[in-house]
Tab-separated table of C-alpha atoms in Angstrom:
chain	number	residue	atom	x	y	z
A	26	MET	CA	145.040	126.532	-167.160
A	27	SER	CA	145.926	130.639	-166.436
A	28	SER	CA	146.725	131.750	-163.531
A	29	SER	CA	144.376	132.772	-160.320
A	30	LEU	CA	144.625	136.406	-159.155
A	31	GLN	CA	141.266	135.327	-156.653
A	32	THR	CA	142.266	136.351	-152.944
A	33	ALA	CA	140.900	135.860	-149.569
A	34	PHE	CA	140.738	138.700	-147.413
A	35	LEU	CA	138.169	138.620	-144.413
A	36	GLY	CA	136.704	136.444	-144.455
A	37	SER	CA	135.708	137.889	-148.645
A	38	TYR	CA	136.706	136.610	-151.594
A	39	TYR	CA	137.907	138.713	-154.664
A	40	GLN	CA	138.034	138.744	-158.529
A	41	ASN	CA	141.698	140.294	-157.521
A	42	PRO	CA	143.713	141.760	-154.789
A	43	PHE	CA	143.902	145.474	-156.231
A	44	MET	CA	142.677	148.405	-154.633
A	45	ASN	CA	143.049	151.778	-154.616
A	46	ALA	CA	144.872	154.063	-152.314
A	47	SER	CA	143.177	155.276	-149.898
A	48	GLY	CA	142.958	159.326	-151.467
A	49	VAL	CA	143.270	157.983	-154.993
A	50	HIS	CA	140.664	158.797	-157.355
A	51	CYS	CA	137.396	158.313	-154.037
A	52	LEU	CA	136.008	161.586	-153.198
A	53	THR	CA	133.086	161.512	-154.866
A	54	VAL	CA	130.481	159.338	-155.115
A	55	LYS	CA	131.115	159.152	-158.777
A	56	GLU	CA	134.387	158.682	-158.808
A	57	LEU	CA	133.297	155.712	-156.401
A	58	ASN	CA	130.976	154.129	-158.893
A	59	GLU	CA	133.455	154.435	-161.141
A	60	LEU	CA	135.540	152.465	-158.646
A	61	SER	CA	132.850	149.911	-158.474
A	62	ALA	CA	132.389	148.964	-162.308
A	63	SER	CA	136.492	148.823	-162.787
A	64	ARG	CA	138.666	145.461	-162.269
A	65	ALA	CA	139.474	146.909	-159.266
A	66	GLY	CA	139.607	143.695	-156.399
A	67	ALA	CA	138.208	145.899	-153.984
A	68	PHE	CA	137.924	150.290	-153.449
A	69	ILE	CA	137.978	152.144	-150.523
A	70	THR	CA	136.726	155.718	-150.014
A	71	LYS	CA	138.661	159.172	-149.655
A	72	SER	CA	139.944	159.586	-145.834
A	73	CYS	CA	137.190	162.189	-143.893
A	74	THR	CA	136.835	163.805	-140.940
A	75	THR	CA	133.381	164.596	-139.013
A	76	LYS	CA	133.181	167.765	-141.297
A	77	GLU	CA	134.862	168.403	-145.223
A	78	ARG	CA	137.873	169.599	-145.621
A	79	GLU	CA	138.225	171.707	-148.873
A	80	GLY	CA	141.742	171.175	-147.741
A	81	ASN	CA	145.162	172.691	-149.065
A	82	PRO	CA	145.456	175.325	-151.349
A	83	LYS	CA	146.055	174.255	-155.241
A	84	PRO	CA	148.690	172.983	-156.896
A	85	ARG	CA	149.125	170.610	-153.878
A	86	TYR	CA	149.632	167.513	-155.702
A	87	TYR	CA	152.611	167.188	-158.533
A	88	SER	CA	153.942	164.326	-161.242
A	89	VAL	CA	157.445	163.883	-161.116
A	90	PRO	CA	159.695	161.469	-162.856
A	91	LEU	CA	159.492	158.889	-160.923
A	92	GLY	CA	155.978	159.498	-159.428
A	93	SER	CA	154.634	162.024	-157.183
A	94	ILE	CA	154.634	165.075	-154.648
A	95	ASN	CA	151.324	165.704	-152.457
A	96	SER	CA	150.463	167.859	-149.517
A	97	MET	CA	146.591	167.251	-150.020
A	98	GLY	CA	145.063	168.929	-146.478
A	99	LEU	CA	142.357	165.847	-146.647
A	100	PRO	CA	140.502	167.288	-148.353
A	101	ASN	CA	137.012	165.315	-148.297
A	102	LYS	CA	133.267	165.183	-148.441
A	103	GLY	CA	132.484	164.578	-144.748
A	104	PHE	CA	132.016	161.450	-142.307
A	105	ASP	CA	128.373	161.434	-142.765
A	106	TYR	CA	128.757	162.018	-146.513
A	107	TYR	CA	131.074	158.062	-146.970
A	108	LEU	CA	129.150	156.450	-144.958
A	109	ASN	CA	125.647	156.953	-146.270
A	110	TYR	CA	127.108	155.657	-149.347
A	111	VAL	CA	128.832	152.526	-148.000
A	112	LEU	CA	125.691	152.047	-146.286
A	113	ASP	CA	123.812	152.684	-149.387
A	114	PHE	CA	126.193	149.997	-151.215
A	115	GLN	CA	125.476	147.143	-148.470
A	116	SER	CA	121.889	147.639	-148.728
A	117	LYS	CA	122.310	146.891	-152.904
A	118	SER	CA	125.318	144.543	-152.448
A	119	SER	CA	126.569	142.354	-149.881
A	120	ASP	CA	129.405	141.071	-152.253
A	121	SER	CA	132.703	142.850	-152.190
A	122	LEU	CA	132.053	146.570	-150.335
A	123	PRO	CA	133.896	149.561	-150.230
A	124	PHE	CA	135.838	149.662	-147.510
A	125	LEU	CA	135.567	152.858	-145.028
A	126	SER	CA	138.664	155.331	-144.064
A	127	VAL	CA	138.785	157.335	-141.389
A	128	ALA	CA	141.158	159.977	-140.311
A	129	GLY	CA	139.886	162.335	-137.681
A	130	MET	CA	142.509	165.159	-136.566
A	131	SER	CA	142.495	164.220	-133.215
A	132	ILE	CA	142.097	161.350	-131.272
A	133	ASP	CA	139.006	161.497	-130.171
A	134	GLU	CA	137.063	162.657	-133.749
A	135	ASN	CA	138.422	159.375	-134.659
A	136	LEU	CA	136.381	157.746	-131.763
A	137	HIS	CA	133.225	159.585	-132.042
A	138	MET	CA	133.586	158.800	-135.331
A	139	LEU	CA	133.733	155.461	-134.823
A	140	ARG	CA	131.385	155.125	-132.321
A	141	ILE	CA	128.655	155.794	-135.217
A	142	VAL	CA	130.177	152.765	-137.114
A	143	GLN	CA	130.039	151.093	-134.265
A	144	ASP	CA	126.427	151.088	-133.602
A	145	SER	CA	125.516	151.561	-137.656
A	146	ALA	CA	123.849	148.629	-139.544
A	147	PHE	CA	127.616	149.253	-141.816
A	148	ASN	CA	129.736	145.433	-141.259
A	149	GLY	CA	132.410	146.632	-144.109
A	150	VAL	CA	136.132	146.921	-142.832
A	151	VAL	CA	137.213	150.302	-141.649
A	152	GLU	CA	141.249	152.011	-142.250
A	153	LEU	CA	141.771	154.268	-139.110
A	154	ASN	CA	144.345	156.958	-140.476
A	155	LEU	CA	147.083	156.864	-138.463
A	156	SER	CA	149.403	158.157	-140.480
A	157	CYS	CA	147.925	162.109	-140.249
A	158	PRO	CA	148.582	164.436	-137.865
A	159	ASN	CA	148.085	164.665	-134.336
A	160	VAL	CA	147.821	167.619	-133.508
A	161	PRO	CA	149.841	170.529	-134.379
A	162	GLY	CA	153.787	170.276	-133.031
A	163	LYS	CA	153.438	166.867	-133.113
A	164	PRO	CA	155.326	164.188	-135.262
A	165	GLN	CA	151.735	162.494	-137.167
A	166	VAL	CA	150.087	159.587	-134.650
A	167	ALA	CA	151.412	156.502	-135.448
A	168	TYR	CA	155.307	157.856	-134.962
A	169	ASP	CA	154.110	158.374	-131.503
A	170	PHE	CA	154.392	155.094	-130.390
A	171	GLU	CA	152.176	155.899	-126.497
A	172	VAL	CA	149.641	157.476	-128.619
A	173	THR	CA	149.348	155.096	-131.124
A	174	GLU	CA	149.023	152.379	-128.125
A	175	GLU	CA	146.027	154.652	-126.226
A	176	ILE	CA	144.233	155.526	-128.583
A	177	LEU	CA	143.577	151.624	-129.844
A	178	THR	CA	143.404	151.181	-126.395
A	179	LYS	CA	140.683	153.100	-126.480
A	180	VAL	CA	139.069	151.794	-129.641
A	181	PHE	CA	138.876	148.539	-128.933
A	182	ASP	CA	137.653	148.834	-125.560
A	183	PHE	CA	133.805	149.087	-127.452
A	184	TYR	CA	134.867	148.758	-132.000
A	185	LYS	CA	134.051	144.929	-132.552
A	186	LYS	CA	133.613	145.393	-136.566
A	187	PRO	CA	136.616	144.540	-138.210
A	188	LEU	CA	139.131	147.566	-138.694
A	189	GLY	CA	142.422	148.209	-139.620
A	190	VAL	CA	145.430	150.393	-139.656
A	191	LYS	CA	147.349	153.046	-142.398
A	192	LEU	CA	150.746	153.447	-141.181
A	193	PRO	CA	153.443	155.843	-142.449
A	194	PRO	CA	156.705	154.004	-143.329
A	195	PHE	CA	159.014	153.052	-140.699
A	196	PHE	CA	162.986	153.212	-141.422
A	197	ASP	CA	164.685	151.481	-138.210
A	198	PHE	CA	164.893	147.518	-136.909
A	199	ALA	CA	163.942	149.541	-133.824
A	200	HIS	CA	160.631	151.036	-135.106
A	201	PHE	CA	159.501	147.591	-136.963
A	202	ASP	CA	160.056	145.982	-133.130
A	203	ALA	CA	158.732	148.452	-131.082
A	204	MET	CA	155.435	149.327	-133.672
A	205	ALA	CA	155.241	145.668	-134.101
A	206	GLN	CA	154.546	144.992	-130.295
A	207	ILE	CA	151.927	147.125	-130.150
A	208	LEU	CA	149.915	146.426	-132.569
A	209	ASN	CA	150.346	142.029	-131.869
A	210	LYS	CA	148.061	143.462	-129.108
A	211	PHE	CA	145.289	144.194	-130.272
A	212	PRO	CA	142.873	142.139	-132.958
A	213	LEU	CA	143.258	144.500	-135.141
A	214	ALA	CA	141.999	143.074	-138.937
A	215	TYR	CA	145.327	144.122	-140.838
A	216	ILE	CA	147.602	147.046	-141.941
A	217	ASN	CA	148.199	149.271	-144.703
A	218	CYS	CA	151.384	150.472	-145.127
A	219	ILE	CA	152.761	152.756	-146.428
A	220	ASN	CA	151.899	155.768	-146.926
A	221	SER	CA	153.501	158.374	-148.279
A	222	VAL	CA	157.831	159.268	-147.459
A	223	GLY	CA	157.306	162.610	-145.834
A	224	ASN	CA	158.660	165.801	-145.970
A	225	GLY	CA	160.117	165.800	-149.764
A	226	LEU	CA	160.795	168.969	-151.780
A	227	TYR	CA	160.894	168.715	-155.011
A	228	ILE	CA	162.468	171.539	-157.384
A	229	ASP	CA	161.794	172.946	-160.678
A	230	ILE	CA	165.023	174.320	-162.557
A	231	GLU	CA	163.390	176.665	-164.517
A	232	SER	CA	161.932	178.213	-162.192
A	233	GLU	CA	163.804	177.811	-159.458
A	234	GLY	CA	161.083	177.232	-157.427
A	235	VAL	CA	159.042	174.677	-155.523
A	236	VAL	CA	156.060	173.115	-157.573
A	237	ILE	CA	153.729	172.261	-154.600
A	238	LYS	CA	151.769	175.879	-152.640
A	239	PRO	CA	151.576	174.319	-148.564
A	240	LYS	CA	154.312	173.775	-147.060
A	241	ASN	CA	156.644	175.962	-148.062
A	242	GLY	CA	156.707	173.353	-151.369
A	243	PHE	CA	157.055	170.037	-149.235
A	244	GLY	CA	155.181	166.785	-149.019
A	245	GLY	CA	154.293	162.781	-149.494
A	246	ILE	CA	156.082	161.282	-152.123
A	247	GLY	CA	154.546	158.393	-153.896
A	248	GLY	CA	155.226	156.272	-157.110
A	249	GLU	CA	158.289	154.284	-157.828
A	250	TYR	CA	160.510	156.064	-155.055
A	251	VAL	CA	159.228	154.967	-152.901
A	252	LYS	CA	158.377	151.005	-153.695
A	253	PRO	CA	162.398	149.316	-151.640
A	254	THR	CA	160.703	150.970	-148.706
A	255	ALA	CA	157.260	149.811	-149.148
A	256	LEU	CA	158.332	146.526	-149.903
A	257	ALA	CA	160.340	147.343	-146.825
A	258	ASN	CA	158.254	147.865	-144.211
A	259	VAL	CA	155.107	145.487	-146.015
A	260	ARG	CA	158.380	142.859	-145.497
A	261	ALA	CA	159.113	143.680	-141.538
A	262	PHE	CA	155.998	143.784	-140.429
A	263	TYR	CA	154.743	140.637	-142.394
A	264	LEU	CA	157.560	138.779	-139.956
A	265	ARG	CA	156.886	140.343	-136.707
A	266	LEU	CA	153.098	140.126	-136.150
A	267	LYS	CA	150.840	137.573	-135.423
A	268	PRO	CA	149.713	135.817	-138.422
A	269	GLU	CA	146.038	136.884	-137.487
A	270	ILE	CA	147.245	140.735	-138.954
A	271	LYS	CA	146.902	140.715	-142.750
A	272	ILE	CA	148.575	143.395	-144.679
A	273	ILE	CA	148.142	145.895	-147.451
A	274	GLY	CA	150.749	146.515	-149.423
A	275	THR	CA	150.785	150.281	-150.884
A	276	GLY	CA	153.354	152.362	-153.214
A	277	GLY	CA	155.237	152.216	-155.704
A	278	ILE	CA	153.401	149.536	-157.453
A	279	CYS	CA	153.170	150.853	-161.243
A	280	THR	CA	153.269	147.158	-163.096
A	281	GLY	CA	153.050	143.843	-162.526
A	282	ARG	CA	156.124	143.155	-161.277
A	283	ASP	CA	155.517	145.716	-158.308
A	284	ALA	CA	152.762	143.985	-157.724
A	285	PHE	CA	155.092	140.444	-157.365
A	286	GLU	CA	157.066	142.149	-155.698
A	287	HIS	CA	154.714	143.432	-153.338
A	288	LEU	CA	152.542	139.977	-152.686
A	289	LEU	CA	156.004	138.384	-152.250
A	290	CYS	CA	156.914	140.485	-149.339
A	291	GLY	CA	153.430	139.221	-147.528
A	292	ALA	CA	150.937	141.307	-148.072
A	293	SER	CA	147.755	140.107	-149.415
A	294	MET	CA	146.077	143.276	-150.829
A	295	LEU	CA	147.602	145.935	-153.112
A	296	GLN	CA	146.726	149.411	-152.914
A	297	VAL	CA	147.832	151.243	-156.368
A	298	GLY	CA	148.366	155.509	-155.760
A	299	THR	CA	150.375	156.861	-158.042
A	300	GLN	CA	149.933	155.211	-161.098
A	301	LEU	CA	145.389	155.367	-160.613
A	302	TYR	CA	145.875	158.618	-160.680
A	303	GLU	CA	147.837	159.088	-163.712
A	304	GLU	CA	146.046	156.416	-165.528
A	305	GLY	CA	142.858	155.781	-164.387
A	306	VAL	CA	141.369	153.420	-163.141
A	307	SER	CA	141.733	151.329	-166.398
A	308	VAL	CA	144.940	150.948	-164.238
A	309	PHE	CA	143.118	147.899	-162.955
A	310	ASP	CA	143.094	145.774	-165.939
A	311	ARG	CA	146.909	146.088	-167.047
A	312	LEU	CA	148.289	145.198	-163.729
A	313	GLN	CA	146.452	141.792	-163.390
A	314	GLN	CA	147.325	140.867	-167.212
A	315	GLU	CA	150.947	141.632	-166.397
A	316	LEU	CA	150.351	139.670	-162.587
A	317	ARG	CA	148.938	137.219	-164.081
A	318	GLU	CA	151.681	136.833	-166.711
A	319	ILE	CA	154.080	136.769	-164.694
A	320	MET	CA	152.788	133.994	-162.586
A	321	ASN	CA	152.234	132.198	-165.535
A	322	LYS	CA	155.133	131.849	-166.529
A	323	LYS	CA	156.945	130.936	-163.145
A	324	GLY	CA	153.606	128.278	-163.037
A	325	TYR	CA	151.848	129.632	-159.882
A	326	LYS	CA	148.101	128.659	-159.833
A	327	SER	CA	147.540	131.196	-157.378
A	328	ILE	CA	149.077	133.956	-154.758
A	329	ASP	CA	148.633	132.031	-152.265
A	330	GLU	CA	151.811	129.463	-153.547
A	331	PHE	CA	154.690	132.331	-152.913
A	332	ARG	CA	152.967	135.185	-150.592
A	333	GLY	CA	155.927	135.587	-148.418
A	334	LYS	CA	157.895	133.331	-149.487
A	335	LEU	CA	160.867	135.844	-149.945
A	336	LYS	CA	163.634	134.129	-149.875
A	337	SER	CA	167.328	135.452	-148.557
A	338	LEU	CA	170.613	134.861	-149.653
């Protein structure tokens, strides 16, 4: 009997744990519909702001040998565009609703959007992106622990629907401990780790220059480069968070082996970014086949048989 990839997540069942990472193949209704029609188990909208944003000047994404570098600047069609999409989807089907991602440029903007979602008919999952700038000159929200606790306190004063948060990578045990202590105070549905590794630099030796225009070439690193960091964050938070807070693993998922490693570290769902950008929605077929082959070889009939069971020496 072939292994099953069926995944239970927040009270819903998905045929497999794979999703797009917000920001990739999810800007327009056309792209979202392609995800819906693909073999992805679930999908998520582009992280949105209240008003439409053009984003940073191009070139702002560049493929590099082991992944990608980007400084997109949150291009999106605006909050109403994506809320209307998920509401329309919900009116036609109650199965596998899209996740809605919000990423306001301020605390007040995030609260404004979440209040509208709370008052709307949408009963799916929302992801609050805390891995975005707060104000100029300040670190992204999740690197400011006091601001993170402040925003989550204000959110859960009124928000009662399933909510997850997207986190940047952390690199120190003290930071894992401190962030987990904050997250455990709230009724979060899940965390998503990681966003890209911030402010990398890639150089074209032929031109002796950078490869993206914004920020003098500095950008977020994704793809194979970041998998060890992503796995470390998934594992660190899996060991520190209360069991009811699930984890979506994101970062460096290019093969079925990468997916297996994320699940072994404790992830419940998996998001694919750089590889989806490079390969298109057919990537989900390949990843499922490769993950199932690994599970069959190891004799696992379901993901739950090995999820989170990473062995230490």
